């Protein structure tokens, strides 16, 4: 049996320095993305004001022209009615993006992406030096899994950008999530670099856990797209009803004071309409989420199968209804229900989206809840 190497404290220290450095750069990327959205909001206000001014000038010009031609009462043409498609339909156009039409916002967005690339390199360096410090896979406890998971999420995002996908709108929720993930990792889940328990000394650690991490990273992108789809779909529904902008303010003014919940929803809609208008259409977000979840589902299936094979090699049984096994299966069933609902008439759209979010919630509970609060054969959290 091979003797486990002692932890290299120098490498472990470098890993810690790199992870804190990555967090600092992620914070700068977060601020740059905030600036991108803020300047994009200002550009939207400018576009609205310009549109109102242009419409007023057009109306005055038409009235003056009619008076000059007829020499009498001006008769304006009946305005054309522009109808919008139903929420979530393919013909609803995508928004202009987080920066809107603001050049300054676009510059801040590019800076944010550059900072995200730099922080990803620092993050990857931390994961690599952590692995070198003990000469094993860098996901033997919750701290290592969390840092590797965060790095993989950023890698998926940057990969989509490199593939020319329009996903820069994902940058702000991405870096926010990563900062929360790493903050929890270094403050609550941190474990000194050390060797694994005997049950984990297997090549299946590289196969099984790496698939779980990659699956979770892609499922996060799918869940974020699904959540934003619900908000954007609500915005598009209000467009159809004429309850955006001035129409929504008029609706709010008409609501009685005792209808507090309805007034609260209207006020929240007023504050979120501007950023929602800059997101891709509900149909685009829904399609992105579905494609990601459908693509990753076979990988999550393989993760469970690989875990069963490893369990037989380590404990002499393929399945023992351990809490981790149970919740992995529940997560699989939840995503299977989502994929089925997505292809079933009457369940597409918001209903399927709620199932997708519940499925990702099962994945998160399977990681944090089961590892921290439930005792089982997978109790290797290190906290």
Tab-separated table of C-alpha atoms in Angstrom, residues 10-383:
chain	number	residue	atom	x	y	z
A	10	UNK	CA	4.803	26.003	1.815
A	11	UNK	CA	2.510	24.984	-1.061
A	12	UNK	CA	-0.499	25.099	1.250
A	13	UNK	CA	0.433	28.640	2.288
A	14	UNK	CA	0.794	29.730	-1.350
A	15	UNK	CA	-2.641	28.239	-2.026
A	16	UNK	CA	-4.158	30.321	0.783
A	17	UNK	CA	-2.498	33.516	-0.470
A	18	UNK	CA	-3.753	32.873	-4.001
A	19	UNK	CA	-7.344	32.235	-2.899
A	20	UNK	CA	-7.445	35.514	-0.949
A	21	UNK	CA	-5.885	37.297	-3.928
A	22	UNK	CA	-8.537	35.810	-6.195
A	23	UNK	CA	-11.257	37.032	-3.823
A	24	UNK	CA	-9.820	40.549	-3.949
A	25	UNK	CA	-9.849	40.580	-7.762
A	26	UNK	CA	-13.351	39.049	-7.833
A	27	UNK	CA	-14.441	41.999	-5.672
A	28	UNK	CA	-13.026	44.438	-8.228
A	29	UNK	CA	-14.857	42.531	-10.985
A	30	UNK	CA	-18.039	42.793	-8.924
A	31	UNK	CA	-17.669	46.574	-8.669
A	32	UNK	CA	-16.951	46.839	-12.411
A	33	UNK	CA	-20.114	44.861	-13.197
A	34	UNK	CA	-22.093	47.155	-10.881
A	35	UNK	CA	-20.763	50.144	-12.854
A	36	UNK	CA	-21.726	48.401	-16.102
A	37	UNK	CA	-25.335	48.002	-14.966
A	38	UNK	CA	-25.506	51.533	-13.537
A	39	UNK	CA	-24.305	53.217	-16.741
A	40	UNK	CA	-26.570	50.909	-18.739
A	41	UNK	CA	-29.477	52.151	-16.629
A	42	UNK	CA	-28.579	55.758	-17.411
A	43	UNK	CA	-28.473	54.960	-21.129
A	44	UNK	CA	-31.959	53.466	-20.864
A	45	UNK	CA	-33.254	56.649	-19.236
A	46	UNK	CA	-31.652	58.679	-22.017
A	47	UNK	CA	-33.243	56.494	-24.706
A	48	UNK	CA	-36.661	56.888	-23.104
A	49	UNK	CA	-36.346	60.680	-22.901
A	50	UNK	CA	-35.130	60.852	-26.508
A	51	UNK	CA	-38.028	58.687	-27.679
A	52	UNK	CA	-40.562	60.906	-25.893
A	53	UNK	CA	-39.016	64.059	-27.398
A	54	UNK	CA	-38.923	62.533	-30.885
A	55	UNK	CA	-42.557	61.414	-30.674
A	56	UNK	CA	-43.668	64.885	-29.556
A	57	UNK	CA	-41.752	66.585	-32.343
A	58	UNK	CA	-43.190	64.143	-34.905
A	59	UNK	CA	-46.730	64.861	-33.721
A	60	UNK	CA	-46.191	68.646	-33.945
A	61	UNK	CA	-44.695	68.350	-37.411
A	62	UNK	CA	-47.598	66.216	-38.623
A	63	UNK	CA	-50.126	68.697	-37.232
A	64	UNK	CA	-48.383	71.662	-38.839
A	65	UNK	CA	-48.172	69.877	-42.197
A	66	UNK	CA	-51.861	68.993	-42.136
A	67	UNK	CA	-52.824	72.588	-41.315
A	68	UNK	CA	-50.712	73.957	-44.143
A	69	UNK	CA	-52.192	71.564	-46.689
A	70	UNK	CA	-55.840	71.780	-45.758
A	71	UNK	CA	-55.916	75.333	-44.452
A	72	UNK	CA	-58.361	74.181	-41.765
A	73	UNK	CA	-58.625	71.777	-38.933
A	74	UNK	CA	-55.727	69.347	-38.807
A	75	UNK	CA	-56.744	65.686	-38.972
A	76	UNK	CA	-54.034	63.355	-37.734
A	77	UNK	CA	-53.790	59.817	-39.041
A	78	UNK	CA	-54.959	57.082	-36.749
A	79	UNK	CA	-51.921	55.836	-34.872
A	80	UNK	CA	-50.766	52.366	-35.700
A	81	UNK	CA	-51.267	49.824	-32.949
A	82	UNK	CA	-48.049	47.969	-32.214
A	83	UNK	CA	-48.767	44.664	-30.546
A	84	UNK	CA	-46.233	42.713	-28.547
A	85	UNK	CA	-46.034	38.981	-28.576
A	86	UNK	CA	-46.946	36.921	-25.568
A	87	UNK	CA	-44.367	36.488	-22.839
A	88	UNK	CA	-41.710	33.918	-23.595
A	89	UNK	CA	-42.412	33.724	-27.333
A	90	UNK	CA	-39.459	33.472	-29.736
A	91	UNK	CA	-40.289	36.717	-31.523
A	92	UNK	CA	-39.714	38.842	-28.417
A	93	UNK	CA	-36.349	40.545	-29.038
A	94	UNK	CA	-33.426	40.201	-26.677
A	95	UNK	CA	-32.465	43.184	-24.550
A	96	UNK	CA	-29.337	45.198	-25.359
A	97	UNK	CA	-27.318	43.705	-22.491
A	98	UNK	CA	-26.193	44.949	-19.088
A	99	UNK	CA	-24.462	48.020	-20.547
A	100	UNK	CA	-27.459	49.001	-22.681
A	101	UNK	CA	-26.231	51.416	-25.353
A	102	UNK	CA	-23.783	53.144	-23.029
A	103	UNK	CA	-20.190	53.105	-24.293
A	104	UNK	CA	-18.910	53.750	-20.791
A	105	UNK	CA	-21.009	50.859	-19.491
A	106	UNK	CA	-19.568	48.599	-22.164
A	107	UNK	CA	-16.028	49.611	-21.152
A	108	UNK	CA	-16.749	48.721	-17.536
A	109	UNK	CA	-18.225	45.414	-18.696
A	110	UNK	CA	-15.049	44.583	-20.611
A	111	UNK	CA	-12.956	45.533	-17.584
A	112	UNK	CA	-15.129	43.258	-15.432
A	113	UNK	CA	-14.562	40.317	-17.783
A	114	UNK	CA	-10.806	40.961	-17.819
A	115	UNK	CA	-10.740	41.033	-14.023
A	116	UNK	CA	-12.767	37.834	-13.936
A	117	UNK	CA	-10.196	36.145	-16.175
A	118	UNK	CA	-7.375	37.307	-13.873
A	119	UNK	CA	-9.197	36.141	-10.752
A	120	UNK	CA	-9.918	32.803	-12.433
A	121	UNK	CA	-6.192	32.296	-13.046
A	122	UNK	CA	-5.418	33.107	-9.411
A	123	UNK	CA	-8.265	30.831	-8.325
A	124	UNK	CA	-6.977	27.981	-10.493
A	125	UNK	CA	-3.470	28.518	-9.100
A	126	UNK	CA	-4.840	28.166	-5.574
A	127	UNK	CA	-6.596	24.897	-6.418
A	128	UNK	CA	-3.465	23.564	-8.163
A	129	UNK	CA	-1.075	24.414	-5.316
A	130	UNK	CA	-3.535	22.904	-2.827
A	131	UNK	CA	-3.385	19.673	-4.822
A	132	UNK	CA	0.425	19.812	-5.017
A	133	UNK	CA	0.677	20.366	-1.267
A	134	UNK	CA	-0.682	16.852	-0.611
A	135	UNK	CA	-0.173	15.243	-4.046
A	136	UNK	CA	-3.811	14.243	-4.518
A	137	UNK	CA	-7.059	15.499	-6.015
A	138	UNK	CA	-7.973	18.903	-4.508
A	139	UNK	CA	-11.504	17.956	-3.442
A	140	UNK	CA	-11.159	15.772	-0.374
A	141	UNK	CA	-13.269	17.947	1.966
A	142	UNK	CA	-15.889	20.691	1.783
A	143	UNK	CA	-13.351	23.523	1.651
A	144	UNK	CA	-11.549	22.011	-1.320
A	145	UNK	CA	-14.795	21.032	-3.049
A	146	UNK	CA	-16.159	24.578	-2.634
A	147	UNK	CA	-13.079	26.275	-4.047
A	148	UNK	CA	-12.865	23.841	-6.971
A	149	UNK	CA	-16.603	24.168	-7.601
A	150	UNK	CA	-16.329	27.970	-7.725
A	151	UNK	CA	-13.390	27.792	-10.105
A	152	UNK	CA	-15.334	25.442	-12.395
A	153	UNK	CA	-18.391	27.718	-12.440
A	154	UNK	CA	-16.213	30.625	-13.558
A	155	UNK	CA	-14.561	28.359	-16.115
A	156	UNK	CA	-17.962	27.427	-17.596
A	157	UNK	CA	-18.902	31.117	-17.806
A	158	UNK	CA	-15.625	32.104	-19.487
A	159	UNK	CA	-15.960	29.135	-21.831
A	160	UNK	CA	-19.382	30.360	-22.949
A	161	UNK	CA	-17.910	33.829	-23.532
A	162	UNK	CA	-15.043	32.332	-25.517
A	163	UNK	CA	-17.620	30.460	-27.622
A	164	UNK	CA	-19.139	33.879	-28.523
A	165	UNK	CA	-22.284	33.279	-26.477
A	166	UNK	CA	-24.118	36.385	-25.287
A	167	UNK	CA	-23.834	35.695	-21.548
A	168	UNK	CA	-22.071	38.773	-20.174
A	169	UNK	CA	-25.301	39.590	-18.341
A	170	UNK	CA	-24.433	36.562	-16.183
A	171	UNK	CA	-21.279	38.258	-14.871
A	172	UNK	CA	-22.798	40.110	-11.902
A	173	UNK	CA	-24.724	37.160	-10.404
A	174	UNK	CA	-21.684	34.975	-11.135
A	175	UNK	CA	-19.089	36.980	-9.206
A	176	UNK	CA	-21.617	37.607	-6.412
A	177	UNK	CA	-22.152	33.853	-6.011
A	178	UNK	CA	-18.427	33.099	-6.193
A	179	UNK	CA	-17.629	35.668	-3.503
A	180	UNK	CA	-20.281	34.131	-1.246
A	181	UNK	CA	-18.985	30.631	-1.992
A	182	UNK	CA	-15.348	31.496	-1.287
A	183	UNK	CA	-16.247	33.621	1.733
A	184	UNK	CA	-18.072	30.664	3.262
A	185	UNK	CA	-15.211	28.341	2.291
A	186	UNK	CA	-12.418	30.346	3.950
A	187	UNK	CA	-14.414	31.408	7.034
A	188	UNK	CA	-16.512	28.342	7.912
A	189	UNK	CA	-15.394	25.349	5.856
A	190	UNK	CA	-11.624	25.843	5.917
A	191	UNK	CA	-9.588	22.726	6.656
A	192	UNK	CA	-5.811	22.445	6.869
A	193	UNK	CA	-4.164	20.683	3.965
A	194	UNK	CA	-3.924	17.018	4.898
A	195	UNK	CA	-4.221	13.486	3.541
A	196	UNK	CA	-7.496	11.689	2.887
A	197	UNK	CA	-9.207	9.078	5.022
A	198	UNK	CA	-8.463	5.528	3.757
A	199	UNK	CA	-11.892	5.081	2.126
A	200	UNK	CA	-11.132	7.921	-0.302
A	201	UNK	CA	-7.817	6.522	-1.556
A	202	UNK	CA	-9.072	5.462	-4.972
A	203	UNK	CA	-8.866	6.593	-8.581
A	204	UNK	CA	-12.662	6.879	-8.413
A	205	UNK	CA	-12.143	10.070	-6.414
A	206	UNK	CA	-10.872	11.712	-9.610
A	207	UNK	CA	-13.741	10.356	-11.705
A	208	UNK	CA	-16.756	10.538	-9.390
A	209	UNK	CA	-16.141	13.857	-7.627
A	210	UNK	CA	-14.842	15.688	-10.711
A	211	UNK	CA	-18.068	14.759	-12.542
A	212	UNK	CA	-20.118	15.983	-9.566
A	213	UNK	CA	-18.260	19.311	-9.584
A	214	UNK	CA	-18.590	19.818	-13.346
A	215	UNK	CA	-22.274	18.878	-13.224
A	216	UNK	CA	-22.946	21.296	-10.374
A	217	UNK	CA	-21.109	24.142	-12.094
A	218	UNK	CA	-23.156	23.765	-15.277
A	219	UNK	CA	-26.377	23.294	-13.302
A	220	UNK	CA	-25.658	26.592	-11.529
A	221	UNK	CA	-25.609	28.377	-14.887
A	222	UNK	CA	-28.870	26.653	-15.773
A	223	UNK	CA	-30.473	27.610	-12.456
A	224	UNK	CA	-29.390	31.244	-12.745
A	225	UNK	CA	-30.790	31.402	-16.281
A	226	UNK	CA	-34.043	29.857	-15.047
A	227	UNK	CA	-34.390	32.360	-12.205
A	228	UNK	CA	-33.802	35.316	-14.526
A	229	UNK	CA	-36.224	33.753	-17.015
A	230	UNK	CA	-38.994	33.995	-14.404
A	231	UNK	CA	-38.278	37.700	-13.831
A	232	UNK	CA	-37.999	38.475	-17.539
A	233	UNK	CA	-41.173	36.508	-18.302
A	234	UNK	CA	-43.043	38.588	-15.722
A	235	UNK	CA	-41.689	41.752	-17.322
A	236	UNK	CA	-42.826	40.648	-20.781
A	237	UNK	CA	-46.273	39.781	-19.401
A	238	UNK	CA	-46.553	43.322	-18.017
A	239	UNK	CA	-45.550	44.668	-21.439
A	240	UNK	CA	-48.546	42.895	-22.983
A	241	UNK	CA	-50.824	44.383	-20.320
A	242	UNK	CA	-49.345	47.867	-20.707
A	243	UNK	CA	-48.173	47.909	-17.085
A	244	UNK	CA	-44.608	49.124	-17.532
A	245	UNK	CA	-43.187	52.615	-17.158
A	246	UNK	CA	-45.953	55.230	-17.101
A	247	UNK	CA	-48.629	52.556	-17.289
A	248	UNK	CA	-47.289	50.861	-14.175
A	249	UNK	CA	-47.020	54.162	-12.304
A	250	UNK	CA	-50.634	54.925	-13.210
A	251	UNK	CA	-51.660	51.450	-12.033
A	252	UNK	CA	-49.805	51.999	-8.746
A	253	UNK	CA	-51.526	55.342	-8.202
A	254	UNK	CA	-54.921	53.684	-8.658
A	255	UNK	CA	-54.264	50.909	-6.151
A	256	UNK	CA	-55.893	51.570	-2.749
A	257	UNK	CA	-53.583	51.936	0.238
A	258	UNK	CA	-54.983	48.847	1.976
A	259	UNK	CA	-53.737	46.568	-0.830
A	260	UNK	CA	-50.209	46.541	0.543
A	261	UNK	CA	-49.024	43.367	-1.190
A	262	UNK	CA	-50.214	44.541	-4.624
A	263	UNK	CA	-48.585	47.926	-4.085
A	264	UNK	CA	-45.338	46.264	-2.990
A	265	UNK	CA	-45.309	44.118	-6.163
A	266	UNK	CA	-45.930	47.191	-8.305
A	267	UNK	CA	-43.120	49.126	-6.611
A	268	UNK	CA	-40.702	46.211	-7.053
A	269	UNK	CA	-41.705	45.946	-10.709
A	270	UNK	CA	-40.972	49.645	-11.200
A	271	UNK	CA	-37.477	49.171	-9.802
A	272	UNK	CA	-36.709	46.001	-11.777
A	273	UNK	CA	-38.228	46.876	-15.168
A	274	UNK	CA	-35.097	48.726	-16.290
A	275	UNK	CA	-32.609	45.860	-15.687
A	276	UNK	CA	-35.134	43.278	-16.923
A	277	UNK	CA	-35.488	45.155	-20.218
A	278	UNK	CA	-31.750	44.690	-20.843
A	279	UNK	CA	-31.731	40.905	-20.354
A	280	UNK	CA	-32.174	38.405	-23.192
A	281	UNK	CA	-35.788	37.530	-23.937
A	282	UNK	CA	-37.610	35.006	-21.780
A	283	UNK	CA	-37.527	32.534	-24.677
A	284	UNK	CA	-33.736	32.878	-24.976
A	285	UNK	CA	-33.176	32.406	-21.247
A	286	UNK	CA	-35.530	29.423	-21.127
A	287	UNK	CA	-33.804	27.812	-24.112
A	288	UNK	CA	-30.345	28.336	-22.578
A	289	UNK	CA	-31.420	26.813	-19.256
A	290	UNK	CA	-33.033	23.823	-20.960
A	291	UNK	CA	-30.037	23.123	-23.176
A	292	UNK	CA	-27.630	23.241	-20.243
A	293	UNK	CA	-29.776	21.060	-17.976
A	294	UNK	CA	-30.467	18.547	-20.752
A	295	UNK	CA	-26.771	18.362	-21.661
A	296	UNK	CA	-25.587	17.913	-18.062
A	297	UNK	CA	-28.265	15.400	-17.028
A	298	UNK	CA	-26.389	12.392	-18.521
A	299	UNK	CA	-23.218	13.506	-16.726
A	300	UNK	CA	-25.100	13.687	-13.404
A	301	UNK	CA	-26.467	10.208	-14.148
A	302	UNK	CA	-22.920	8.944	-14.691
A	303	UNK	CA	-21.862	10.634	-11.435
A	304	UNK	CA	-24.379	8.542	-9.505
A	305	UNK	CA	-23.426	5.347	-11.347
A	306	UNK	CA	-19.709	5.982	-10.745
A	307	UNK	CA	-20.453	6.579	-7.056
A	308	UNK	CA	-22.279	3.248	-6.862
A	309	UNK	CA	-19.328	1.427	-8.439
A	310	UNK	CA	-16.933	3.121	-6.003
A	311	UNK	CA	-19.230	2.242	-3.078
A	312	UNK	CA	-19.094	-1.428	-4.048
A	313	UNK	CA	-15.292	-1.303	-4.152
A	314	UNK	CA	-15.008	0.580	-0.830
A	315	UNK	CA	-17.900	-0.824	1.241
A	316	UNK	CA	-18.931	-3.981	-0.549
A	317	UNK	CA	-22.349	-2.750	-1.776
A	318	UNK	CA	-23.547	-0.649	-4.679
A	319	UNK	CA	-26.378	1.075	-2.850
A	320	UNK	CA	-27.053	1.438	0.869
A	321	UNK	CA	-29.557	4.316	1.119
A	322	UNK	CA	-26.920	6.529	2.685
A	323	UNK	CA	-28.197	10.161	2.987
A	324	UNK	CA	-25.810	11.334	0.258
A	325	UNK	CA	-26.945	8.555	-2.052
A	326	UNK	CA	-30.610	9.283	-1.344
A	327	UNK	CA	-30.331	13.018	-2.048
A	328	UNK	CA	-28.250	12.433	-5.160
A	329	UNK	CA	-31.064	10.217	-6.420
A	330	UNK	CA	-33.706	12.793	-5.394
A	331	UNK	CA	-31.777	15.427	-7.377
A	332	UNK	CA	-31.676	13.087	-10.377
A	333	UNK	CA	-35.427	12.459	-10.149
A	334	UNK	CA	-36.124	16.198	-9.840
A	335	UNK	CA	-34.152	17.003	-13.008
A	336	UNK	CA	-35.790	14.075	-14.798
A	337	UNK	CA	-39.182	15.561	-13.864
A	338	UNK	CA	-38.044	18.935	-15.204
A	339	UNK	CA	-36.970	17.472	-18.545
A	340	UNK	CA	-40.247	15.576	-18.798
A	341	UNK	CA	-42.266	18.674	-17.869
A	342	UNK	CA	-40.355	20.744	-20.399
A	343	UNK	CA	-41.572	18.393	-23.137
A	344	UNK	CA	-45.152	18.151	-21.851
A	345	UNK	CA	-47.925	20.442	-23.052
A	346	UNK	CA	-49.273	22.593	-20.238
A	347	UNK	CA	-46.093	22.295	-18.174
A	348	UNK	CA	-43.706	24.334	-20.292
A	349	UNK	CA	-42.649	27.772	-19.166
A	350	UNK	CA	-43.003	28.861	-15.569
A	351	UNK	CA	-44.176	25.507	-14.174
A	352	UNK	CA	-41.142	23.697	-15.570
A	353	UNK	CA	-38.906	26.540	-14.360
A	354	UNK	CA	-40.123	26.081	-10.779
A	355	UNK	CA	-39.273	22.383	-10.997
A	356	UNK	CA	-35.785	23.228	-12.296
A	357	UNK	CA	-35.153	25.578	-9.365
A	358	UNK	CA	-36.408	22.952	-6.917
A	359	UNK	CA	-34.047	20.423	-8.522
A	360	UNK	CA	-31.058	22.738	-8.100
A	361	UNK	CA	-32.162	23.339	-4.511
A	362	UNK	CA	-31.910	19.574	-3.999
A	363	UNK	CA	-28.358	19.668	-5.358
A	364	UNK	CA	-27.400	22.472	-2.948
A	365	UNK	CA	-28.981	20.696	0.025
A	366	UNK	CA	-27.226	17.495	-0.983
A	367	UNK	CA	-23.942	19.358	-0.676
A	368	UNK	CA	-24.348	21.707	2.289
A	369	UNK	CA	-27.239	20.183	4.224
A	370	UNK	CA	-26.281	16.521	4.044
A	371	UNK	CA	-22.553	17.134	4.580
A	372	UNK	CA	-22.986	19.425	7.594
A	373	UNK	CA	-26.171	18.301	9.333
A	374	UNK	CA	-26.564	14.610	8.456
A	375	UNK	CA	-24.238	11.789	9.518
A	376	UNK	CA	-23.467	9.020	7.043
A	377	UNK	CA	-20.711	7.191	5.222
A	378	UNK	CA	-20.040	10.345	3.157
A	379	UNK	CA	-19.242	12.453	6.237
A	380	UNK	CA	-15.906	13.823	4.994
A	381	UNK	CA	-16.759	17.510	5.321
A	382	UNK	CA	-13.828	18.303	7.567
A	383	UNK	CA	-15.830	20.910	9.552
